[in-house]
Amino acid sequence: MEKNRRDGRRRTGWRFIALIAGEEARVQTVGRDYVVFLGDVESGSISGPPLKFNLFSYFLHETTLTPAKTVSAPVQFYKEIQAEEEGTLQLRLDMMIISSHTAPARSLVAVILLSLLLQISELPSSCSASSSLENFSARDGTVLELDESNLDKAIASFDYILVDFYAPWCGHCKRLLPELNAAAPVLAGFKEPVVIAKVDADKYNRVTSKYDIDAFPTIKLFMHGVPVEYKGPRKADLLIRFMKKLTAPDVSTLDSDIAITEYYETAGTHFPIFFGFGLDESVLANIARKYKKKAWFSVAKDFSEDIMISYDFDKVPALVAIQPSYNEKNIFYGPFEENFLEDFVKQNFLPLTVPINSDTLNLLKDDDRKIVLTIMEDETDDESQKLVKVLKAAASANRDLVFAYVGVKQFENFAESFGSAEKTELPKMVVWDGNEEYFIVTDSEIIHGEDQGTQITKFLEGYREGRTIQKKINDRSFTGYIKSLSIGGKIAYILILLVIIMMIVHNFCMDNEPLRVGTRDQANQGISSSSEHERRDYRPEDKED
């Protein structure tokens, strides 16, 4: 007995529960229930009353129990089957060995129950998660909890499933979850429903390794089983918009005026819309597939003259590009070879005049054209709005250039990069190469209050004739930030810097949450950090942001 008392300490590894006089706890199946016995089941030598434990199914797990041959419970989660006796299970628990001393039967039952409950609390939730998957429908509209045992099955079960690989300690993960909860019921209502699921990737290491999870949270979209890392917006309303576009057909075929109107209204105002009137779907197929994340594409074969009037075209075939947020239309009558089509489509990803903000800079960096930039005091005042209308007319006639404008009041740091902090009169115009250089046109930089159209024409003529002075952007640090938006390799340096900063903060602030690998959410949000409120800014939400 003294030896048993000395053994009453915590030991590592799985082993039998040792009870009074070396008796072992066994479990026998009775119908669909599990009964815990003390003593030898075969001989009937029972030290106490049997304990019926209906919740024992949650206790059956590959790392915990080895079910006997006759166990009727599902065994798909078990790695090994070892039978101690026909119809019984041998408990293996990591716990203290109980000393051999006399104790009432109720105490023994309590010990077993306590052991079971302790072990259940430590087990992964694979059985419960599996059960939830079995009863889950793509139309349920809730966030599905998955684990390593059923993730692959879920991916195979749904055409579109957005999986959040999270860690419980991650603050960004905690902030993301309410957005996913808000988006889930809306995504479930899509014509092609999108399921949102989450997996504790910090707990399930095999999942982390299999899907190359190196930062939290990481979101992956599985489309018909094919994984793509999701780099789109993470706010619920923007995520819904983005997924709506992504799950739509590459090219929609519209066969009536009503279908055209409904398509336009359903598409919303976030992306440009292209209508191919009198065009075959095959004409737009390659372009639509290539730029699916940036625009809506459709072809209309049956339509009335009223539609032709509404969409401002007078013959077919015609490709109509619409910027819903700006009520702008551009018409293309051909030729419809792919290179000409692509040029037209790319030009119309942007409105005729682009308001500069942290969102539109991303799209400008993807455009190879030079940028005619007008710098003004306040882009919202009446005089500036009049100037923007004149700029639109110039942009329409000079599609080989991008026309943009920025207010010092709205984006001071950016405006000052072009010398607006100096004692120069505003508004003024420059031509920016999108990187570190810009050009001013001799004697045509300042746009005065009267006859602005003529002054803009003179500026453009001077630029095309080469009467320019080349200058460097003033703020190199800001330029580096701009360049990082398009040069993927430099993102790594930003991430490293963020990690170092967060580690320093963690060391000095004990109440900060621990930061693991990466702050991908910060990187994405830092690049597109403009205000969430609606204003007439062009807000592209490309997955490549």
Coordinates of C-alpha atoms in Angstrom, one line a residue:
M1 CA 0.0 0.0 0.0
E2 CA 2.9 2.3 0.8
K3 CA 4.3 1.7 -2.6
N4 CA 1.0 2.6 -4.2
R5 CA 0.9 5.8 -2.3
R6 CA 4.4 6.7 -3.6
D7 CA 3.0 6.0 -7.1
G8 CA 0.2 8.5 -6.5
R9 CA 1.8 11.2 -8.6
R10 CA 1.2 12.5 -12.1
R11 CA 2.8 10.4 -14.8
T12 CA 3.3 11.2 -18.5
G13 CA 1.7 9.2 -21.3
W14 CA -1.5 7.2 -21.6
R15 CA -2.2 4.4 -19.2
F16 CA -5.0 2.5 -17.3
I17 CA -6.8 4.1 -14.4
A18 CA -5.6 2.3 -11.3
L19 CA -8.4 2.0 -8.7
I20 CA -8.9 0.0 -5.5
A21 CA -6.7 -3.1 -5.3
G22 CA -5.6 -2.6 -8.9
E23 CA -9.0 -2.8 -10.3
E24 CA -9.5 -1.3 -13.7
A25 CA -12.4 0.7 -15.1
R26 CA -14.0 -0.9 -18.1
V27 CA -16.8 0.2 -20.4
Q28 CA -19.4 -2.2 -21.9
T29 CA -21.8 -1.3 -24.6
V30 CA -25.5 -1.8 -23.8
G31 CA -27.5 -1.0 -26.9
R32 CA -26.5 2.5 -27.9
D33 CA -25.4 3.4 -24.4
Y34 CA -22.1 2.9 -22.6
V35 CA -21.8 1.6 -19.1
V36 CA -18.8 2.1 -16.8
F37 CA -18.0 -0.9 -14.5
L38 CA -15.5 -1.3 -11.7
G39 CA -13.8 -4.6 -11.6
D40 CA -13.8 -7.7 -13.9
V41 CA -16.8 -7.6 -16.3
E42 CA -16.4 -11.2 -17.4
S43 CA -16.4 -12.7 -13.9
G44 CA -19.1 -10.4 -12.6
S45 CA -16.8 -9.2 -9.8
I46 CA -18.1 -5.6 -9.6
S47 CA -16.9 -3.3 -6.9
G48 CA -19.7 -0.8 -7.2
P49 CA -22.9 -0.1 -9.2
P50 CA -22.5 0.5 -12.9
L51 CA -22.6 4.1 -14.1
K52 CA -24.6 4.7 -17.2
F53 CA -22.9 7.4 -19.2
N54 CA -24.9 8.5 -22.3
L55 CA -22.4 11.3 -23.3
F56 CA -19.6 8.8 -23.6
S57 CA -19.8 9.1 -27.4
Y58 CA -18.0 12.4 -27.1
F59 CA -15.2 10.6 -25.3
L60 CA -14.5 8.2 -28.1
H61 CA -11.5 9.7 -30.0
E62 CA -8.4 8.3 -31.6
T63 CA -6.0 9.7 -29.0
T64 CA -8.1 8.5 -26.0
L65 CA -9.9 5.2 -26.5
T66 CA -9.4 1.9 -28.3
P67 CA -12.8 0.6 -29.0
A68 CA -13.6 -3.1 -28.8
K69 CA -14.7 -5.2 -31.8
T70 CA -18.4 -5.1 -31.0
V71 CA -18.7 -1.4 -30.3
S72 CA -21.5 0.0 -32.4
A73 CA -20.3 3.6 -32.3
P74 CA -18.8 5.1 -35.5
V75 CA -15.1 4.2 -35.8
Q76 CA -14.1 6.4 -38.8
F77 CA -12.1 8.6 -36.5
Y78 CA -10.1 5.8 -34.8
K79 CA -6.6 4.9 -35.9
E80 CA -6.3 1.6 -34.1
I81 CA -8.7 -1.0 -32.7
Q82 CA -7.5 -3.2 -29.8
A83 CA -9.9 -5.5 -28.0
E84 CA -9.2 -6.2 -24.4
E85 CA -12.5 -8.2 -24.1
E86 CA -15.4 -8.7 -26.4
G87 CA -17.9 -5.9 -25.9
T88 CA -15.7 -3.8 -23.7
L89 CA -13.5 -0.7 -23.9
Q90 CA -10.4 -0.2 -21.8
L91 CA -10.0 3.4 -20.6
R92 CA -6.7 5.1 -21.1
L93 CA -6.4 8.4 -19.2
D94 CA -3.5 10.6 -18.3
M95 CA -4.2 11.1 -14.6
M96 CA -2.9 10.3 -11.1
I97 CA -2.9 6.7 -9.9
I98 CA -5.3 6.4 -7.0
S99 CA -3.8 4.7 -3.9
S100 CA -5.1 1.4 -2.7
H101 CA -7.3 2.2 0.3
T102 CA -10.8 1.4 1.2
A103 CA -13.4 3.8 -0.3
P104 CA -17.1 3.6 -0.8
A105 CA -18.5 2.7 -4.2
R106 CA -20.0 6.2 -4.7
S107 CA -16.5 7.7 -4.4
L108 CA -15.2 5.4 -7.0
V109 CA -17.9 6.3 -9.4
A110 CA -17.2 9.9 -8.7
V111 CA -13.6 9.4 -9.5
I112 CA -14.4 7.8 -12.8
L113 CA -17.0 10.5 -13.7
L114 CA -14.5 13.2 -12.8
S115 CA -11.8 11.5 -14.9
L116 CA -14.2 11.3 -17.9
L117 CA -15.2 14.9 -17.6
L118 CA -11.6 16.1 -17.3
Q119 CA -10.7 14.2 -20.4
I120 CA -13.7 15.3 -22.4
S121 CA -12.8 18.9 -21.7
E122 CA -9.3 18.4 -23.2
L123 CA -10.4 16.5 -26.3
P124 CA -10.7 18.1 -29.8
S125 CA -14.2 18.6 -30.9
S126 CA -14.0 16.3 -33.9
C127 CA -17.1 14.3 -33.0
S128 CA -19.3 17.2 -32.3
A129 CA -17.9 19.1 -35.4
S130 CA -18.6 16.0 -37.5
S131 CA -22.1 15.9 -36.3
S132 CA -22.6 19.5 -37.1
L133 CA -21.3 18.9 -40.6
E134 CA -23.7 16.0 -41.1
N135 CA -26.7 18.2 -40.3
F136 CA -25.4 21.3 -42.0
S137 CA -26.9 22.8 -45.2
A138 CA -25.3 25.4 -47.5
R139 CA -28.4 27.5 -46.9
D140 CA -28.1 27.5 -43.1
G141 CA -26.3 30.8 -43.0
T142 CA -24.1 30.2 -40.0
V143 CA -20.4 29.9 -39.6
L144 CA -19.5 26.2 -39.6
E145 CA -16.9 24.9 -37.1
L146 CA -14.6 22.4 -38.6
D147 CA -11.5 20.4 -37.6
E148 CA -8.9 18.2 -39.2
S149 CA -11.3 15.2 -39.2
N150 CA -13.9 16.8 -41.4
L151 CA -12.4 19.7 -43.3
D152 CA -11.7 17.7 -46.4
K153 CA -15.2 16.4 -46.4
A154 CA -16.7 19.9 -46.1
I155 CA -14.5 21.1 -49.0
A156 CA -15.8 18.3 -51.1
S157 CA -19.4 18.9 -50.1
F158 CA -19.8 22.5 -51.0
D159 CA -19.0 24.2 -54.3
Y160 CA -17.9 27.4 -52.6
I161 CA -16.6 27.4 -49.0
L162 CA -14.6 30.2 -47.4
V163 CA -12.5 28.9 -44.6
D164 CA -11.1 31.1 -41.8
F165 CA -7.9 29.5 -40.4
Y166 CA -7.7 31.2 -37.0
A167 CA -6.0 31.0 -33.6
P168 CA -7.9 31.7 -30.4
W169 CA -5.3 34.1 -29.0
C170 CA -5.2 36.2 -32.2
G171 CA -6.8 39.6 -31.8
H172 CA -7.3 40.1 -35.6
C173 CA -9.1 36.7 -35.7
K174 CA -11.4 37.8 -32.9
R175 CA -12.3 41.0 -34.8
L176 CA -12.8 39.1 -38.0
L177 CA -15.3 36.6 -36.6
P178 CA -18.2 39.1 -36.2
E179 CA -17.8 40.1 -39.8
L180 CA -18.0 36.5 -40.9
N181 CA -21.0 35.9 -38.7
A182 CA -22.7 38.9 -40.4
A183 CA -21.8 37.9 -43.9
A184 CA -22.7 34.2 -43.5
P185 CA -26.5 34.4 -43.9
V186 CA -26.3 36.7 -46.9
L187 CA -23.7 34.5 -48.7
A188 CA -26.0 31.5 -48.0
G189 CA -28.8 33.2 -49.9
F190 CA -26.8 33.6 -53.1
K191 CA -27.9 31.7 -56.2
E192 CA -24.6 29.8 -55.8
P193 CA -24.5 29.7 -51.9
V194 CA -21.1 30.3 -50.2
V195 CA -20.5 28.5 -46.9
I196 CA -18.3 30.2 -44.3
A197 CA -16.3 27.9 -42.0
K198 CA -13.6 28.3 -39.4
V199 CA -10.8 26.0 -38.2
D200 CA -8.6 26.4 -35.2
A201 CA -5.4 26.1 -37.1
D202 CA -3.3 26.7 -33.9
K203 CA -4.8 23.5 -32.4
Y204 CA -4.8 21.3 -35.5
N205 CA -1.2 21.3 -36.7
R206 CA -1.9 18.9 -39.6
V207 CA -4.3 21.4 -41.1
T208 CA -1.7 24.2 -40.7
S209 CA 0.9 22.1 -42.5
K210 CA -1.3 20.8 -45.3
Y211 CA -2.7 24.2 -46.3
D212 CA 0.5 26.2 -45.7
I213 CA -1.0 28.4 -42.9
D214 CA 1.8 30.8 -41.8
A215 CA -0.2 33.7 -40.4
F216 CA -3.4 34.3 -38.5
P217 CA -6.0 34.8 -39.7
T218 CA -5.6 33.2 -43.1
I219 CA -8.7 32.9 -45.3
K220 CA -8.8 30.4 -48.1
L221 CA -11.6 30.2 -50.7
F222 CA -12.2 26.6 -52.0
M223 CA -14.0 26.8 -55.4
H224 CA -15.1 23.3 -56.4
G225 CA -12.3 21.9 -54.1
V226 CA -9.5 24.2 -55.5
P227 CA -7.9 26.4 -52.8
V228 CA -7.2 30.1 -53.5
E229 CA -5.9 32.4 -50.8
Y230 CA -8.5 35.1 -50.2
K231 CA -7.0 38.6 -50.3
G232 CA -10.2 40.5 -50.7
P233 CA -11.9 42.8 -48.2
R234 CA -12.8 41.5 -44.7
K235 CA -15.6 43.9 -43.7
A236 CA -18.9 42.1 -44.0
D237 CA -20.5 44.3 -46.6
L238 CA -17.4 44.5 -48.8
L239 CA -16.8 40.8 -48.4
I240 CA -20.4 40.1 -49.6
R241 CA -19.9 42.3 -52.6
F242 CA -16.7 40.7 -53.5
M243 CA -18.0 37.1 -53.2
K244 CA -21.1 38.0 -55.2
K245 CA -18.9 39.0 -58.0
L246 CA -16.6 36.0 -57.7
T247 CA -19.3 33.4 -57.7
A248 CA -21.2 34.9 -60.7
P249 CA -20.7 33.4 -64.2
D250 CA -17.8 34.8 -66.2
V251 CA -20.2 36.1 -68.8
S252 CA -24.0 36.3 -68.2
T253 CA -26.4 35.9 -71.1
L254 CA -29.4 38.2 -71.0
D255 CA -32.4 37.6 -73.2
S256 CA -34.8 40.4 -72.5
D257 CA -35.1 44.0 -71.4
I258 CA -36.2 42.9 -68.0
A259 CA -33.2 40.6 -67.7
I260 CA -30.9 43.5 -68.7
T261 CA -32.4 45.8 -66.1
E262 CA -32.3 43.2 -63.4
Y263 CA -28.7 42.4 -64.1
Y264 CA -27.7 46.1 -63.9
E265 CA -29.6 46.5 -60.6
T266 CA -28.2 43.3 -59.1
A267 CA -24.6 44.1 -60.1
G268 CA -24.6 47.2 -57.8
T269 CA -22.3 50.2 -58.0
H270 CA -19.0 48.7 -56.8
F271 CA -17.6 47.3 -60.1
P272 CA -17.7 48.6 -63.7
I273 CA -20.3 46.8 -65.9
F274 CA -19.8 45.7 -69.5
F275 CA -22.8 44.9 -71.8
G276 CA -22.1 43.3 -75.1
F277 CA -25.1 44.1 -77.2
G278 CA -25.4 41.8 -80.2
L279 CA -22.1 40.1 -79.2
D280 CA -21.6 36.3 -78.8
E281 CA -20.5 35.1 -75.4
S282 CA -17.3 33.6 -76.9
V283 CA -16.2 37.1 -77.9
L284 CA -15.9 38.2 -74.3
A285 CA -15.1 34.8 -72.7
N286 CA -11.3 35.2 -72.4
I287 CA -11.4 38.8 -71.3
A288 CA -14.1 38.1 -68.8
R289 CA -12.2 35.2 -67.3
K290 CA -9.0 37.2 -67.0
Y291 CA -10.7 40.2 -65.4
K292 CA -13.5 38.6 -63.5
K293 CA -12.4 40.1 -60.2
K294 CA -12.5 43.6 -61.6
A295 CA -15.8 43.9 -63.5
W296 CA -19.1 42.4 -64.5
F297 CA -19.4 41.0 -68.1
S298 CA -22.6 40.1 -70.0
V299 CA -24.0 39.7 -73.5
A300 CA -27.5 40.7 -74.6
K301 CA -29.1 39.2 -77.7
D302 CA -32.7 40.3 -77.4
F303 CA -33.5 43.9 -76.5
S304 CA -35.7 46.8 -77.6
E305 CA -35.0 50.3 -79.0
D306 CA -35.7 51.6 -75.5
I307 CA -32.7 49.8 -74.2
M308 CA -30.6 51.3 -77.0
I309 CA -31.7 54.7 -76.0
S310 CA -31.1 54.1 -72.3
Y311 CA -27.6 52.8 -72.9
D312 CA -26.6 55.4 -75.5
F313 CA -25.7 53.1 -78.5
D314 CA -27.2 53.4 -82.0
K315 CA -26.0 50.2 -83.7
V316 CA -24.9 46.7 -83.0
P317 CA -22.6 45.0 -82.2
A318 CA -21.6 47.4 -79.4
L319 CA -19.8 47.0 -76.1
V320 CA -21.1 49.4 -73.5
A321 CA -18.9 50.2 -70.4
I322 CA -20.7 51.7 -67.4
Q323 CA -19.3 53.2 -64.2
P324 CA -22.4 53.0 -62.0
S325 CA -21.0 55.2 -59.2
Y326 CA -20.3 58.0 -61.7
N327 CA -23.1 57.5 -64.1
E328 CA -20.5 57.3 -66.9
K329 CA -20.9 55.3 -70.2
N330 CA -18.4 54.6 -72.9
I331 CA -19.3 52.8 -76.2
F332 CA -17.0 50.6 -78.3
Y333 CA -18.1 49.6 -81.8
G334 CA -15.1 47.5 -82.6
P335 CA -13.0 46.0 -84.0
F336 CA -13.7 43.1 -81.6
E337 CA -10.3 41.4 -81.8
E338 CA -9.1 40.5 -78.3
N339 CA -6.3 43.0 -78.2
F340 CA -8.6 45.9 -79.0
L341 CA -11.2 44.6 -76.6
E342 CA -8.7 44.3 -73.8
D343 CA -7.5 47.9 -74.3
F344 CA -11.0 49.2 -74.1
V345 CA -11.9 47.1 -71.0
K346 CA -8.7 48.1 -69.1
Q347 CA -9.3 51.8 -69.9
N348 CA -12.8 51.6 -68.4
F349 CA -11.8 50.0 -65.1
L350 CA -11.3 53.6 -64.1
P351 CA -13.8 56.5 -64.3
L352 CA -12.8 59.3 -66.7
T353 CA -11.4 61.2 -63.8
V354 CA -10.0 59.3 -60.8
P355 CA -10.2 60.8 -57.3
I356 CA -6.9 59.9 -55.6
N357 CA -7.2 58.0 -52.4
S358 CA -5.4 55.0 -50.9
D359 CA -7.8 52.6 -52.7
T360 CA -7.5 54.0 -56.2
L361 CA -3.7 54.2 -56.0
N362 CA -3.7 50.4 -56.2
L363 CA -5.6 50.4 -59.5
L364 CA -3.5 53.3 -60.9
K365 CA -0.4 51.3 -60.2
D366 CA -1.8 48.4 -62.4
D367 CA -2.3 50.8 -65.3
D368 CA 0.6 51.5 -67.7
R369 CA -0.6 54.9 -68.8
K370 CA 0.9 58.1 -67.6
I371 CA -1.3 60.0 -65.1
V372 CA -2.3 63.6 -65.7
L373 CA -2.7 64.8 -62.1
T374 CA -4.5 67.9 -61.1
I375 CA -3.8 69.2 -57.6
M376 CA -6.4 71.4 -56.0
E377 CA -7.1 72.9 -52.5
D378 CA -10.3 71.1 -51.8
E379 CA -11.8 68.6 -54.3
T380 CA -15.3 69.0 -52.8
D381 CA -15.8 72.7 -53.3
D382 CA -17.8 74.1 -56.2
E383 CA -14.9 75.5 -58.2
S384 CA -13.1 72.2 -58.0
Q385 CA -16.2 70.3 -59.1
K386 CA -16.5 72.5 -62.2
L387 CA -12.9 71.8 -63.0
V388 CA -13.5 68.1 -62.7
K389 CA -16.2 68.3 -65.4
V390 CA -13.7 70.0 -67.7
L391 CA -11.1 67.3 -67.0
K392 CA -13.7 64.6 -67.9
A393 CA -14.1 66.2 -71.3
A394 CA -10.3 66.2 -71.8
A395 CA -10.0 62.6 -70.6
S396 CA -12.6 61.4 -73.0
A397 CA -10.5 62.8 -75.9
N398 CA -7.2 61.5 -74.5
R399 CA -7.7 57.9 -73.5
D400 CA -4.0 57.1 -73.8
L401 CA -3.6 59.0 -70.5
V402 CA -5.3 58.6 -67.1
F403 CA -6.8 61.8 -65.6
A404 CA -6.8 62.1 -61.8
Y405 CA -7.2 64.7 -59.2
V406 CA -6.4 65.2 -55.5
G407 CA -7.3 67.8 -52.9
V408 CA -4.7 69.0 -50.5
K409 CA -7.4 69.0 -47.8
Q410 CA -8.2 65.3 -48.6
F411 CA -4.8 63.8 -49.1
E412 CA -2.2 66.3 -47.9
N413 CA 0.9 64.0 -47.8
F414 CA 0.3 62.8 -51.3
A415 CA -0.3 66.3 -52.7
E416 CA 2.8 67.6 -51.0
S417 CA 4.9 65.0 -52.8
F418 CA 4.4 67.0 -56.0
G419 CA 5.5 70.3 -54.5
S420 CA 2.2 71.6 -53.4
A421 CA 3.7 72.7 -50.0
E422 CA 5.8 75.2 -51.9
K423 CA 4.5 78.7 -52.6
T424 CA 2.7 77.7 -55.8
E425 CA -0.7 78.6 -57.0
L426 CA -3.4 76.0 -57.1
P427 CA -4.9 74.3 -59.0
K428 CA -1.9 73.0 -60.9
M429 CA -1.3 70.1 -63.3
V430 CA 1.6 67.6 -63.6
V431 CA 2.1 64.3 -65.4
W432 CA 3.1 61.5 -63.1
D433 CA 4.8 58.3 -64.2
G434 CA 3.3 56.4 -61.3
N435 CA 6.7 56.0 -59.5
E436 CA 9.2 58.6 -58.4
E437 CA 9.1 61.1 -61.3
Y438 CA 6.7 63.6 -62.6
F439 CA 6.8 66.3 -65.3
I440 CA 5.7 69.9 -65.3
V441 CA 4.9 71.7 -68.6
T442 CA 6.7 75.0 -69.1
D443 CA 4.4 78.0 -68.6
S444 CA 1.3 75.7 -68.4
E445 CA 1.5 74.3 -64.9
I446 CA -1.1 76.6 -63.2
I447 CA -4.8 76.3 -64.2
H448 CA -6.5 79.8 -63.8
G449 CA -10.1 80.4 -63.1
E450 CA -11.2 81.3 -66.6
D451 CA -11.2 79.3 -69.8
Q452 CA -9.8 76.2 -68.1
G453 CA -10.6 74.0 -71.1
T454 CA -8.1 76.0 -73.3
Q455 CA -5.5 75.9 -70.5
I456 CA -5.8 72.1 -70.2
T457 CA -5.5 71.7 -74.0
K458 CA -2.3 73.9 -73.9
F459 CA -0.9 71.8 -71.1
L460 CA -1.5 68.5 -73.0
E461 CA 0.0 69.9 -76.2
G462 CA 3.1 71.1 -74.3
Y463 CA 3.5 67.6 -72.7
R464 CA 3.1 65.8 -76.1
E465 CA 5.6 68.2 -77.7
G466 CA 8.1 67.6 -74.9
R467 CA 8.2 71.1 -73.4
T468 CA 8.5 69.6 -69.9
I469 CA 10.8 69.7 -66.9
Q470 CA 11.4 66.4 -65.1
K471 CA 11.3 66.4 -61.3
K472 CA 11.6 63.9 -58.5
I473 CA 8.9 63.2 -56.0
N474 CA 9.8 65.0 -52.7
D475 CA 8.7 62.5 -50.1
R476 CA 10.8 59.4 -50.7
S477 CA 9.3 57.5 -47.8
F478 CA 5.8 58.1 -49.2
T479 CA 7.0 57.0 -52.6
G480 CA 8.3 53.8 -51.1
Y481 CA 4.9 53.2 -49.7
I482 CA 3.3 53.7 -53.1
K483 CA 5.7 51.4 -54.7
S484 CA 5.1 48.7 -52.2
L485 CA 1.4 48.6 -53.3
S486 CA 2.4 46.9 -56.6
I487 CA 5.8 45.3 -55.9
G488 CA 4.8 42.1 -54.1
G489 CA 8.4 41.4 -52.8
K490 CA 8.5 44.5 -50.7
I491 CA 5.4 43.4 -48.8
A492 CA 7.7 41.0 -47.0
Y493 CA 9.7 43.9 -45.6
I494 CA 6.6 45.6 -44.4
L495 CA 5.4 42.4 -42.7
I496 CA 8.8 41.9 -41.0
L497 CA 8.8 45.5 -39.8
L498 CA 5.2 45.0 -38.4
V499 CA 6.2 41.8 -36.6
I500 CA 9.3 43.5 -35.0
I501 CA 7.2 46.5 -33.8
M502 CA 4.5 44.2 -32.4
M503 CA 7.1 42.1 -30.6
I504 CA 8.6 45.3 -29.0
V505 CA 5.1 46.4 -28.0
H506 CA 4.4 43.0 -26.5
N507 CA 7.6 43.1 -24.4
F508 CA 6.7 46.4 -22.9
C509 CA 2.9 46.0 -22.6
M510 CA 2.0 42.8 -20.7
D511 CA -1.7 43.2 -21.5
N512 CA -1.0 43.0 -25.2
E513 CA -2.1 39.7 -26.9
P514 CA 0.7 37.5 -28.1
L515 CA 1.5 37.8 -31.8
R516 CA 2.4 34.8 -33.8
V517 CA 3.6 34.5 -37.3
G518 CA 2.6 37.4 -39.4
T519 CA 0.1 40.2 -39.3
R520 CA -1.5 39.7 -42.7
D521 CA -4.7 41.5 -41.7
Q522 CA -2.7 44.6 -40.8
A523 CA -0.9 44.5 -44.1
N524 CA -4.1 44.3 -46.1
Q525 CA -5.9 46.9 -44.0
G526 CA -2.9 49.2 -44.1
I527 CA -2.9 49.3 -47.8
S528 CA -6.6 49.9 -48.2
S529 CA -7.3 52.0 -45.1
S530 CA -9.6 54.6 -46.4
S531 CA -12.8 55.4 -44.6
E532 CA -15.6 52.8 -44.6
H533 CA -18.3 55.4 -45.1
E534 CA -19.8 55.8 -48.5
R535 CA -18.7 58.7 -50.6
R536 CA -18.2 59.0 -54.4
D537 CA -14.7 57.5 -54.3
Y538 CA -13.9 54.7 -56.6
R539 CA -13.3 51.8 -54.3
P540 CA -12.0 48.8 -56.3
E541 CA -11.9 45.6 -54.3
D542 CA -9.5 43.4 -56.3
K543 CA -8.5 40.2 -54.6
E544 CA -4.9 41.0 -55.5
D545 CA -4.9 44.1 -53.2

